Coordinates of C-alpha atoms and ligand atoms in Angstrom, one line a residue:
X1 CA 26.6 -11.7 11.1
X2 CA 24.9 -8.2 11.5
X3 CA 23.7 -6.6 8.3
X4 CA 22.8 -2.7 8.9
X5 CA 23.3 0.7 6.8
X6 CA 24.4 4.0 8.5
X7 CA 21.8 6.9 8.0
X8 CA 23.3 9.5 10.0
X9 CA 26.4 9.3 12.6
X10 CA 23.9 8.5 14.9
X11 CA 21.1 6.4 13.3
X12 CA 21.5 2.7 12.2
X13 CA 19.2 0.7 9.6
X14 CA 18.6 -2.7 11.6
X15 CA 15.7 -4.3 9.2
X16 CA 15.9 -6.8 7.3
X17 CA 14.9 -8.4 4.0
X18 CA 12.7 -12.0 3.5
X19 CA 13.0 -12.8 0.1
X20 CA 10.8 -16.3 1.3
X21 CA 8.1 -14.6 1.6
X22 CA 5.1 -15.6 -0.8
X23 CA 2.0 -13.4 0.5
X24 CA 2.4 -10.9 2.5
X25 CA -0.5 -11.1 4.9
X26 CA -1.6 -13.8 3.6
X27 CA -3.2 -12.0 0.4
X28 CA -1.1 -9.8 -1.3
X29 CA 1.5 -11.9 -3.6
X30 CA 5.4 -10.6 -3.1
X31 CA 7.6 -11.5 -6.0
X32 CA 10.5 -9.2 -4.8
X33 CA 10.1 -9.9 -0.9
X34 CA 9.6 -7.5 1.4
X35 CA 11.6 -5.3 4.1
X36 CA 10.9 -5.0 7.4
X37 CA 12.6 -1.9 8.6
X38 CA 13.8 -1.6 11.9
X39 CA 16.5 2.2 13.4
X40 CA 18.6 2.2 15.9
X41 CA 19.4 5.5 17.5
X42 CA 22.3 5.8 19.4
X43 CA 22.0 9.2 21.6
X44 CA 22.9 10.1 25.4
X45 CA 19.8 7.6 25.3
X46 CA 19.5 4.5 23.0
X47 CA 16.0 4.4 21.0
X48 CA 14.9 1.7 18.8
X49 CA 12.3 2.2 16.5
X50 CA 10.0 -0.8 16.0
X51 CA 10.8 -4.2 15.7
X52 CA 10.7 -6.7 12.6
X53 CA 9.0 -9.4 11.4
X54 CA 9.3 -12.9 12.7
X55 CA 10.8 -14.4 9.5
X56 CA 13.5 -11.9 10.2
X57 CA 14.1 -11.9 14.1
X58 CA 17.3 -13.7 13.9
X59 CA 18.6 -11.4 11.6
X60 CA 17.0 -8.2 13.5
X61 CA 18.8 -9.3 16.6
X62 CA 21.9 -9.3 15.4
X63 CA 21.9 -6.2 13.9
X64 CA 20.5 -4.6 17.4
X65 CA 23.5 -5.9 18.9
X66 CA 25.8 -4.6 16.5
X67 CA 24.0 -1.2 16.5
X68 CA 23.9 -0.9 20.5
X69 CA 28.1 -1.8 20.8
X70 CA 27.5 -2.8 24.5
X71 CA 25.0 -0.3 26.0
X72 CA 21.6 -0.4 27.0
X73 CA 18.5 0.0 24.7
X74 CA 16.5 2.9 26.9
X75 CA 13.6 2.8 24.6
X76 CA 11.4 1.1 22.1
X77 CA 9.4 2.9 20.1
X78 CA 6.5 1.3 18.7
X79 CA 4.4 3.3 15.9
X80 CA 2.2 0.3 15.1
X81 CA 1.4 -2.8 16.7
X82 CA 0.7 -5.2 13.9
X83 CA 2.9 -8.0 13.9
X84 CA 4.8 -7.4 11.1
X85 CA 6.7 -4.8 13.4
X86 CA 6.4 -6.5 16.8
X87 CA 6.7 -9.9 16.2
X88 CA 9.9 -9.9 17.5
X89 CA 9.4 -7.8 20.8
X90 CA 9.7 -10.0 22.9
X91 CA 12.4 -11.7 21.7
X92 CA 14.4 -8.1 22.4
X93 CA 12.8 -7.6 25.5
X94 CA 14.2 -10.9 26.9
X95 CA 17.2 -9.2 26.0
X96 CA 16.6 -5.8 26.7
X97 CA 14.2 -6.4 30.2
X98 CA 14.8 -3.1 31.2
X99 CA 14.0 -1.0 27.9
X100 CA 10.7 1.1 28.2
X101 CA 7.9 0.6 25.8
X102 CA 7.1 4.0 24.1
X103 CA 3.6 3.7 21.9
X104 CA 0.1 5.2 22.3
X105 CA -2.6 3.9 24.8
X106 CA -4.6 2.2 22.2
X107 CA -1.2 0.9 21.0
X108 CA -1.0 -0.3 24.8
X109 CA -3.7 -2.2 25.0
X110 CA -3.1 -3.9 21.8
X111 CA 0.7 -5.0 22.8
X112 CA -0.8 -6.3 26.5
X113 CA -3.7 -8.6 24.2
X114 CA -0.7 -9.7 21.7
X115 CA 2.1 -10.3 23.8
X116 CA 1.3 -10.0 27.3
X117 CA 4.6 -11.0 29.1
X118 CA 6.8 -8.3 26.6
X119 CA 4.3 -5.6 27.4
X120 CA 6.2 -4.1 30.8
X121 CA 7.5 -0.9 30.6
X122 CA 5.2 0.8 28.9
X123 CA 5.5 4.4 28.5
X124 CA 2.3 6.0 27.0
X125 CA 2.2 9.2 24.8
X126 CA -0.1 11.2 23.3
X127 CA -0.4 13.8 20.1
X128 CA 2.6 16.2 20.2
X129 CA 4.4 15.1 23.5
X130 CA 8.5 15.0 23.2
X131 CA 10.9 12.5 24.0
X132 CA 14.5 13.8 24.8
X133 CA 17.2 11.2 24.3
X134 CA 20.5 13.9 25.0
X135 CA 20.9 16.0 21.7
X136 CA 17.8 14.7 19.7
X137 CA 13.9 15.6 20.8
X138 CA 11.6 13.2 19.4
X139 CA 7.6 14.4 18.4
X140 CA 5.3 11.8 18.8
X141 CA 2.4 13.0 16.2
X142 CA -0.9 10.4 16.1
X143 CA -1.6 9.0 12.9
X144 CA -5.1 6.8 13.4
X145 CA -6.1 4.4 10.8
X146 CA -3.2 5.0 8.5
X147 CA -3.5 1.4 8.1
X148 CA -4.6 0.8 12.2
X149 CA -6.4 2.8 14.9
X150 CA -2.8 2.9 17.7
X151 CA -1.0 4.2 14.7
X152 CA 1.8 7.3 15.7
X153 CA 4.8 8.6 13.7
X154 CA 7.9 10.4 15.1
X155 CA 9.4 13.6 14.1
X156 CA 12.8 13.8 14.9
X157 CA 13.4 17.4 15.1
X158 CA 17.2 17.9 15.6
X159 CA 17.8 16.4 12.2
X160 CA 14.2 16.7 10.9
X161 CA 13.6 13.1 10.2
X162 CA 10.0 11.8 9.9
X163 CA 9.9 8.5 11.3
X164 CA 6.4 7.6 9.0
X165 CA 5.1 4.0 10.4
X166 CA 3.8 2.5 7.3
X167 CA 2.9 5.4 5.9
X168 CA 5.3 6.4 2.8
X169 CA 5.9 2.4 2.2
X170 CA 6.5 -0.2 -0.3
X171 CA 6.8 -4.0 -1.2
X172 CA 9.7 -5.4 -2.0
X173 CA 12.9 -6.6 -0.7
X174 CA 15.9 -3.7 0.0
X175 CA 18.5 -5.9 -1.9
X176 CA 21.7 -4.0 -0.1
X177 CA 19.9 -0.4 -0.8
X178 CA 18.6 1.6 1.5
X179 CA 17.9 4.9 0.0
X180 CA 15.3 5.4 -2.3
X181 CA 17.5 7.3 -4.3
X182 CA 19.8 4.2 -5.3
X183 CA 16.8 3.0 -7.7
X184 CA 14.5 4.3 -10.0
X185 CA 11.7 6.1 -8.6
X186 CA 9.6 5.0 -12.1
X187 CA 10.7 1.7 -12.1
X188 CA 11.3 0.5 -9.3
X189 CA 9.0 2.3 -6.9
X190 CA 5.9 3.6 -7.9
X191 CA 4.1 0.5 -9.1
X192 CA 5.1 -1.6 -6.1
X193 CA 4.6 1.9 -3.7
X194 CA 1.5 2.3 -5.6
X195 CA 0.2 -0.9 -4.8
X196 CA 1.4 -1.0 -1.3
X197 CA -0.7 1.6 -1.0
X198 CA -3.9 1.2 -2.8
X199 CA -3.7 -1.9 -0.8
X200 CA -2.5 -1.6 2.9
X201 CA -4.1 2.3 2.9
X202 CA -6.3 2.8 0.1
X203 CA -9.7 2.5 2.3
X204 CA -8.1 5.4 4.9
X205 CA -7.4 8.1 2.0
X206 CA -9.0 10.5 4.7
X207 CA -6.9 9.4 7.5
X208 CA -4.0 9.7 4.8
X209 CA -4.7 13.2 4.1
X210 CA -4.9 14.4 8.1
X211 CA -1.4 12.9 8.0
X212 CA -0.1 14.4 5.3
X213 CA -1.9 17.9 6.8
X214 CA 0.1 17.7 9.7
X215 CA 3.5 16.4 7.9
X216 CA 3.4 19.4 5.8
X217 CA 3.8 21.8 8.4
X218 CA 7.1 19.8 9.5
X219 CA 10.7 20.6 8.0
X220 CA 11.1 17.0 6.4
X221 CA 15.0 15.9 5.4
X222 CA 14.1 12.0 5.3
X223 CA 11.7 9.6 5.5
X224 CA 12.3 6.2 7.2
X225 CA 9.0 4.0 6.7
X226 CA 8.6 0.7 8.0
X227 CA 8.9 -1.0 4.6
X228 CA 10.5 0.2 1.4
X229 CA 13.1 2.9 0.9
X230 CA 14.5 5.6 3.0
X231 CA 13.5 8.9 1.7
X232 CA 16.1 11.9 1.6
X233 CA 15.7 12.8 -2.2
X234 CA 12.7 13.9 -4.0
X235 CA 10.3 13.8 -1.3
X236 CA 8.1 16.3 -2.6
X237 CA 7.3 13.7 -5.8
X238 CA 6.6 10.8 -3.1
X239 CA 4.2 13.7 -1.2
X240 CA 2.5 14.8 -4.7
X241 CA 2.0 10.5 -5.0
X242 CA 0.9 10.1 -1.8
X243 CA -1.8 13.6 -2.7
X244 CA -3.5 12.0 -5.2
X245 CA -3.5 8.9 -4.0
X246 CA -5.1 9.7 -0.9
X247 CA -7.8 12.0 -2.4
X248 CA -8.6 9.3 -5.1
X249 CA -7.7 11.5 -7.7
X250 CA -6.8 9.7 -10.9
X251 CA -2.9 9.7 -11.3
X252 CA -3.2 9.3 -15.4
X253 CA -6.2 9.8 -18.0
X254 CA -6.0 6.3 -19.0
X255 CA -8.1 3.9 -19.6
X256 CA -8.0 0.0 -17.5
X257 CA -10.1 -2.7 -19.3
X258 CA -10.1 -5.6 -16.7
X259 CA -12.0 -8.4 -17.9
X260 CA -13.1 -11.8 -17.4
X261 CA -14.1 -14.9 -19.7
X262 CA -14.5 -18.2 -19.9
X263 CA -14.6 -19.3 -23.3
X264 CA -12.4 -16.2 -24.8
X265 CA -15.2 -14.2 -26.4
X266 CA -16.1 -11.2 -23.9
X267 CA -11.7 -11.2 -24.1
X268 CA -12.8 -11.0 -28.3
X269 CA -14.6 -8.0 -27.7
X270 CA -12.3 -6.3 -25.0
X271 CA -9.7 -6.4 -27.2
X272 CA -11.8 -4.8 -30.2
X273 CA -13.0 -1.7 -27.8
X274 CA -9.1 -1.4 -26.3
X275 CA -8.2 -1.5 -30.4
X276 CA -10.7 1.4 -31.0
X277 CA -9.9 3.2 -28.0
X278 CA -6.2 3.4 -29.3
X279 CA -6.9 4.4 -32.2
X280 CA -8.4 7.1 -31.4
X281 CA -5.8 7.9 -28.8
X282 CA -6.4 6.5 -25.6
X283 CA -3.6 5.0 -23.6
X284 CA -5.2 1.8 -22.7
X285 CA -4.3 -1.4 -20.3
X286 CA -5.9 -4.6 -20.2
X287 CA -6.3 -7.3 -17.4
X288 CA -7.6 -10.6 -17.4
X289 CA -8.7 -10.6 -13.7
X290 CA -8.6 -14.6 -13.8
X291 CA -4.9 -13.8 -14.0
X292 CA -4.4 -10.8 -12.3
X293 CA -4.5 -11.1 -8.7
X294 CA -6.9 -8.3 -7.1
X295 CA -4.2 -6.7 -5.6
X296 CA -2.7 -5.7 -8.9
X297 CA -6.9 -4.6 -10.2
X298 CA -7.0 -2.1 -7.5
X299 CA -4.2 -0.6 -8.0
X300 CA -4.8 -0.2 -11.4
X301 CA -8.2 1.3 -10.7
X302 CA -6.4 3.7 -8.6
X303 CA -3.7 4.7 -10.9
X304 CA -6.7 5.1 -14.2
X305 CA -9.1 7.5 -14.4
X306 CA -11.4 5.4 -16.9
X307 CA -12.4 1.8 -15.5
X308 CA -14.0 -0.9 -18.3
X309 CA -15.4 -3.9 -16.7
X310 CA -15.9 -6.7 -19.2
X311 CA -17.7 -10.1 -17.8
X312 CA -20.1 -13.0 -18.4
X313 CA -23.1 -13.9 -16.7
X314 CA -22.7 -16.4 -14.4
X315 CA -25.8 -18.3 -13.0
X316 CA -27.7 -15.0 -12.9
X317 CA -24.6 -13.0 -11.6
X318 CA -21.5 -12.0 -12.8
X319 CA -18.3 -14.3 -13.1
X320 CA -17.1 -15.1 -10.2
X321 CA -13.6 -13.2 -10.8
X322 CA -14.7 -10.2 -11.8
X323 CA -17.2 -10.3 -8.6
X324 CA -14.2 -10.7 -6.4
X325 CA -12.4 -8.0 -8.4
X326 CA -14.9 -5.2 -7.8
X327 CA -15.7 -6.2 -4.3
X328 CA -12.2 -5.9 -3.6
X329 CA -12.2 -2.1 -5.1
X330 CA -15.4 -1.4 -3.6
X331 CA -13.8 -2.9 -0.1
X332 CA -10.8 -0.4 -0.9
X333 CA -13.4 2.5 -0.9
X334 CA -11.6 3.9 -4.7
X335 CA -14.0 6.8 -5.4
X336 CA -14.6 9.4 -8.5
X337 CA -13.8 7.4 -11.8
X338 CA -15.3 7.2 -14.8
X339 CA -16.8 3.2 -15.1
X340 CA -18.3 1.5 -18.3
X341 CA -19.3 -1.9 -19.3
X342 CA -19.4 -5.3 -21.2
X343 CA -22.0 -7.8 -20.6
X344 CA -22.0 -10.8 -22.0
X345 CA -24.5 -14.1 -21.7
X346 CA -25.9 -16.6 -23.9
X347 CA -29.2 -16.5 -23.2
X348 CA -30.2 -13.9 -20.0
X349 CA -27.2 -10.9 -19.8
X350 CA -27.6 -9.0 -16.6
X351 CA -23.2 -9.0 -15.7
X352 CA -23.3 -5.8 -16.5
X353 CA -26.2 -4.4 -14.0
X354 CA -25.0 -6.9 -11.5
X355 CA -21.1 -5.3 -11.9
X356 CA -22.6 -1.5 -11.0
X357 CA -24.6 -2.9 -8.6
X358 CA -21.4 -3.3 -6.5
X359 CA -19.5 -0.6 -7.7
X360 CA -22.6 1.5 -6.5
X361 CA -20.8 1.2 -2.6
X362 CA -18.2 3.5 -3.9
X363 CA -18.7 7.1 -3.8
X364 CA -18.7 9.9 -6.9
X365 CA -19.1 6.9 -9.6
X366 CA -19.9 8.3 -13.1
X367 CA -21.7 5.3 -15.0
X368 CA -21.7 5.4 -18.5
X369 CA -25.0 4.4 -19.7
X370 CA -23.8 2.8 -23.1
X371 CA -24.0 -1.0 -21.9
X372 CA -22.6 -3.2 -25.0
X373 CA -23.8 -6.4 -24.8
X374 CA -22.7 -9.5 -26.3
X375 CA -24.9 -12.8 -26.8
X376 CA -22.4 -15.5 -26.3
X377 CA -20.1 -13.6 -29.0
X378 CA -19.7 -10.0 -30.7
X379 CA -21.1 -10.2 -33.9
X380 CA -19.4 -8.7 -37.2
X381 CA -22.2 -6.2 -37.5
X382 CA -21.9 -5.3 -33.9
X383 CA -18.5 -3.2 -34.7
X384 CA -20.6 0.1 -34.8
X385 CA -22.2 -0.6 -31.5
X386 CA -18.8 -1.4 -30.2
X387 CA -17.3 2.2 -31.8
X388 CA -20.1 3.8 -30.2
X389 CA -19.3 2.1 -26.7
X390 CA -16.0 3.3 -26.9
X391 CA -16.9 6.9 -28.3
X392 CA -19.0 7.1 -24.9
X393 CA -16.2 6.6 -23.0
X394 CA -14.0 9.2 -25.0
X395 CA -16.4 11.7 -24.8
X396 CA -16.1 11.8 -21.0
X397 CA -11.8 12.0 -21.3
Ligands
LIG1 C1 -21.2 -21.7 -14.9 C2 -21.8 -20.9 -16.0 C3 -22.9 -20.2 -15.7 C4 -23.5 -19.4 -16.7 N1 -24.6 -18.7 -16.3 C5 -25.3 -17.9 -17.3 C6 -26.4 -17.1 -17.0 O1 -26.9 -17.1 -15.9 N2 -27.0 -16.4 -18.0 C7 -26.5 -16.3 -19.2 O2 -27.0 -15.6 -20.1 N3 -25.3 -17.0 -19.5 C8 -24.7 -17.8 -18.6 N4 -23.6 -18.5 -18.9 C9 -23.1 -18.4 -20.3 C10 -22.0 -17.4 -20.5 O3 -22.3 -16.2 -19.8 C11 -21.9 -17.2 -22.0 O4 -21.6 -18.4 -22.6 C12 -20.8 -16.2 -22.4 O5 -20.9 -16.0 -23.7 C13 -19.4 -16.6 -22.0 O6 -18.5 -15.6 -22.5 P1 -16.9 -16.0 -22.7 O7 -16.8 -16.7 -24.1 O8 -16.2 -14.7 -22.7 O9 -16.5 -16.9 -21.7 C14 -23.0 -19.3 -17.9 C15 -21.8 -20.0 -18.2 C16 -21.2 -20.8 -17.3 C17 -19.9 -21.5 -17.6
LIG2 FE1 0.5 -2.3 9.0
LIG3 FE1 3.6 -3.0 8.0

């Protein structure tokens, strides 16, 4: 049974939803699934926009079918080759033998390495050429390293729809919505948006920002990204999000304390600076990152614009964690926040020099110098060395 959503008279939803899925690509944990967006345009020409997933091909093809009534898919348009959106292109061109491969040349290449036998047809196209299809012209508009090197959006410019790759995306499962404005933009999409992007994007924030350079020029009605919500409300608050993010500017003054311990005391003394910092007004989060995945950290480090890094020393280093916690942000190329720390160890405490040692990759850092350590434990008498740790850090909000 097909299961689409009409966008327009003449554009079809054919994604679908996997709810199964537990990591998507293998690293980043997906407790509300994960859509895989697929359009179907039904013009003089027939154009289908990317493929789906192979979780979902069964489901995609069906909804192809539906969408096409009889005729002949002319073209497939592919914005991005990873297999998330082409995993199921050959399956449609078994079906479809005849429909022309539209993508870029790097995009090419890649389809002829992944899938070899499905790569005929292909119809290269480069920054700014159109596609007519009858009463629709289609821009293609390049869009490197917005998360790949072959990636191109579409701008539909009879009905000024922005066809955005994975650009503009999210985690999480449709649930019989399609339009981001049938949920809560709060709720329901910035943490998940924000951490689809921090994570799939984060590292290209300059690549981001040529995009959204030449997307501002365009007259945008909707957005149709390859996972998440279709955009045709509020657009200029998911641009503003998108702004920030991209240019690693801090979304709120607020303050993340992501910690690690073993035995529960360096957690003792996290918990005494995020008391301290609230009381004196701070809007303050805290993550154990033995509990937190790293996906969730980096996001976090994206969305504060005050970073506390709490840790013991672990055979000379830093617990092993919080190691993998700031490589992971340093890997994700966050830049421009304000970073402080706890050190703790019971008889040699470097964690804290070892932790800005790798936060020293990332660029525009400001290191507070007021290092509070802790030998195995905070002491009672060590509160005014703690209230002066945290008075650093408020001085610089
Ligand atoms: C595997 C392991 C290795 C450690 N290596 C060091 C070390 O190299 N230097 C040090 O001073 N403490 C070291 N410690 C001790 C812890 O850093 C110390 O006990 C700290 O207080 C633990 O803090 P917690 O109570 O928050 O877990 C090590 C502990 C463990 C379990
Ligand atoms: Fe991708
Ligand atoms: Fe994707």
């Amino acid at each position: 049974m097909y299961c689409v959503k009409k966008i327009t008279d003449s554009l079809l939803w054919t994604g679908a939803d996997d709810r199964r899925i537990v990591c998507f690509e293998g690293v980043y944990p997906v407790p509300d699934g994960m859509s895989y967006n697929s359009y179907l345009m039904n013009d003089e020409k027939t154009v289908l926009f990317d493929t789906a997933d192979k979780a979902v091909t069964e489901q995609f093809l069906e909804n192809v079918r539906y969408g096409l009534n009889g005729r002949a898919l002319d073209y497939i348009i592919v914005h991005h080759v990873e297999p998330d959106h082409t995993a199921s292109l050959a399956a449609v061109k078994r079906i479809y033998p005849d429909a022309k491969i539209v993508c870029t040349a790097k995009a090419a290449e890649m389809l002829a390495r992944f899938y070899p036998e499905a790569a005929t047809s292909v119809m290269t196209v480069a920054e700014n050429d159109t596609l007519e299809t009858g009463s629709h012209t289609l821009r293609f508009v390049t869009a490197p390293m917005v998360h790949w090197p072959e990636v191109m959006v579409t701008y539909d410019e009879t009905d000024k729809i922005l066809f955005s790759a994975d650009a503009f995306g999210s985690f999480g499962a449709l649930n019989g919505t399609l339009f981001s404005d049938e949920v809560c933009f709060k709720r329901d999409f910035l943490p998940e948006g924000r951490r689809y992007y921090c994570n799939i994007v984060g590292k290209y924030g300059l690549q981001v920002g040529m995009l959204l350079k030449k997307v501002s020029a365009l007259e945008i009605k909707m957005i149709c990204p390859l996972h998440g919500h279709v955009w045709r409300e509020k657009i200029d608050k998911l641009l503003e999000k998108y702004s920030l993010w991209s240019s690693y500017t801090p979304e709120d003054k607020s303050v993340m304390i992501a910690y690690a311990s073993v035995y529960g005391n360096t957690e003792k003394a996290a918990e005494v600076v995020a008391e301290i910092l609230r009381s004196k007004g701070a809007d303050v989060k805290l993550y154990d990152v033995s509990v937190k995945t790293n996906d969730v950290i980096v996001a976090e480090a994206f969305r504060c614009s005050h970073l506390i890094f709490a840790a013991p020393t672990y055979n000379g280093g830093v617990f092993v964690r919080m190691e993998e916690a700031l490589r992971e942000i340093a890997a994700h190329g966050l830049k421009n926040r304000v970073c402080a720390f706890i050190q703790n160890g019971s008889w040699a405490a470097v964690s804290a020099k070892k932790m800005q040692e790798i936060l020293s990759e990332c660029k525009d850092m400001t290191f507070i110098e007021n290092v509070l350590t802790l030998k195995s434990a905070l002491a009672d008498d060590q509160y005014p060395e703690a209230e002066a740790f945290a008075d650093a850090v408020l001085a610089t909000m």
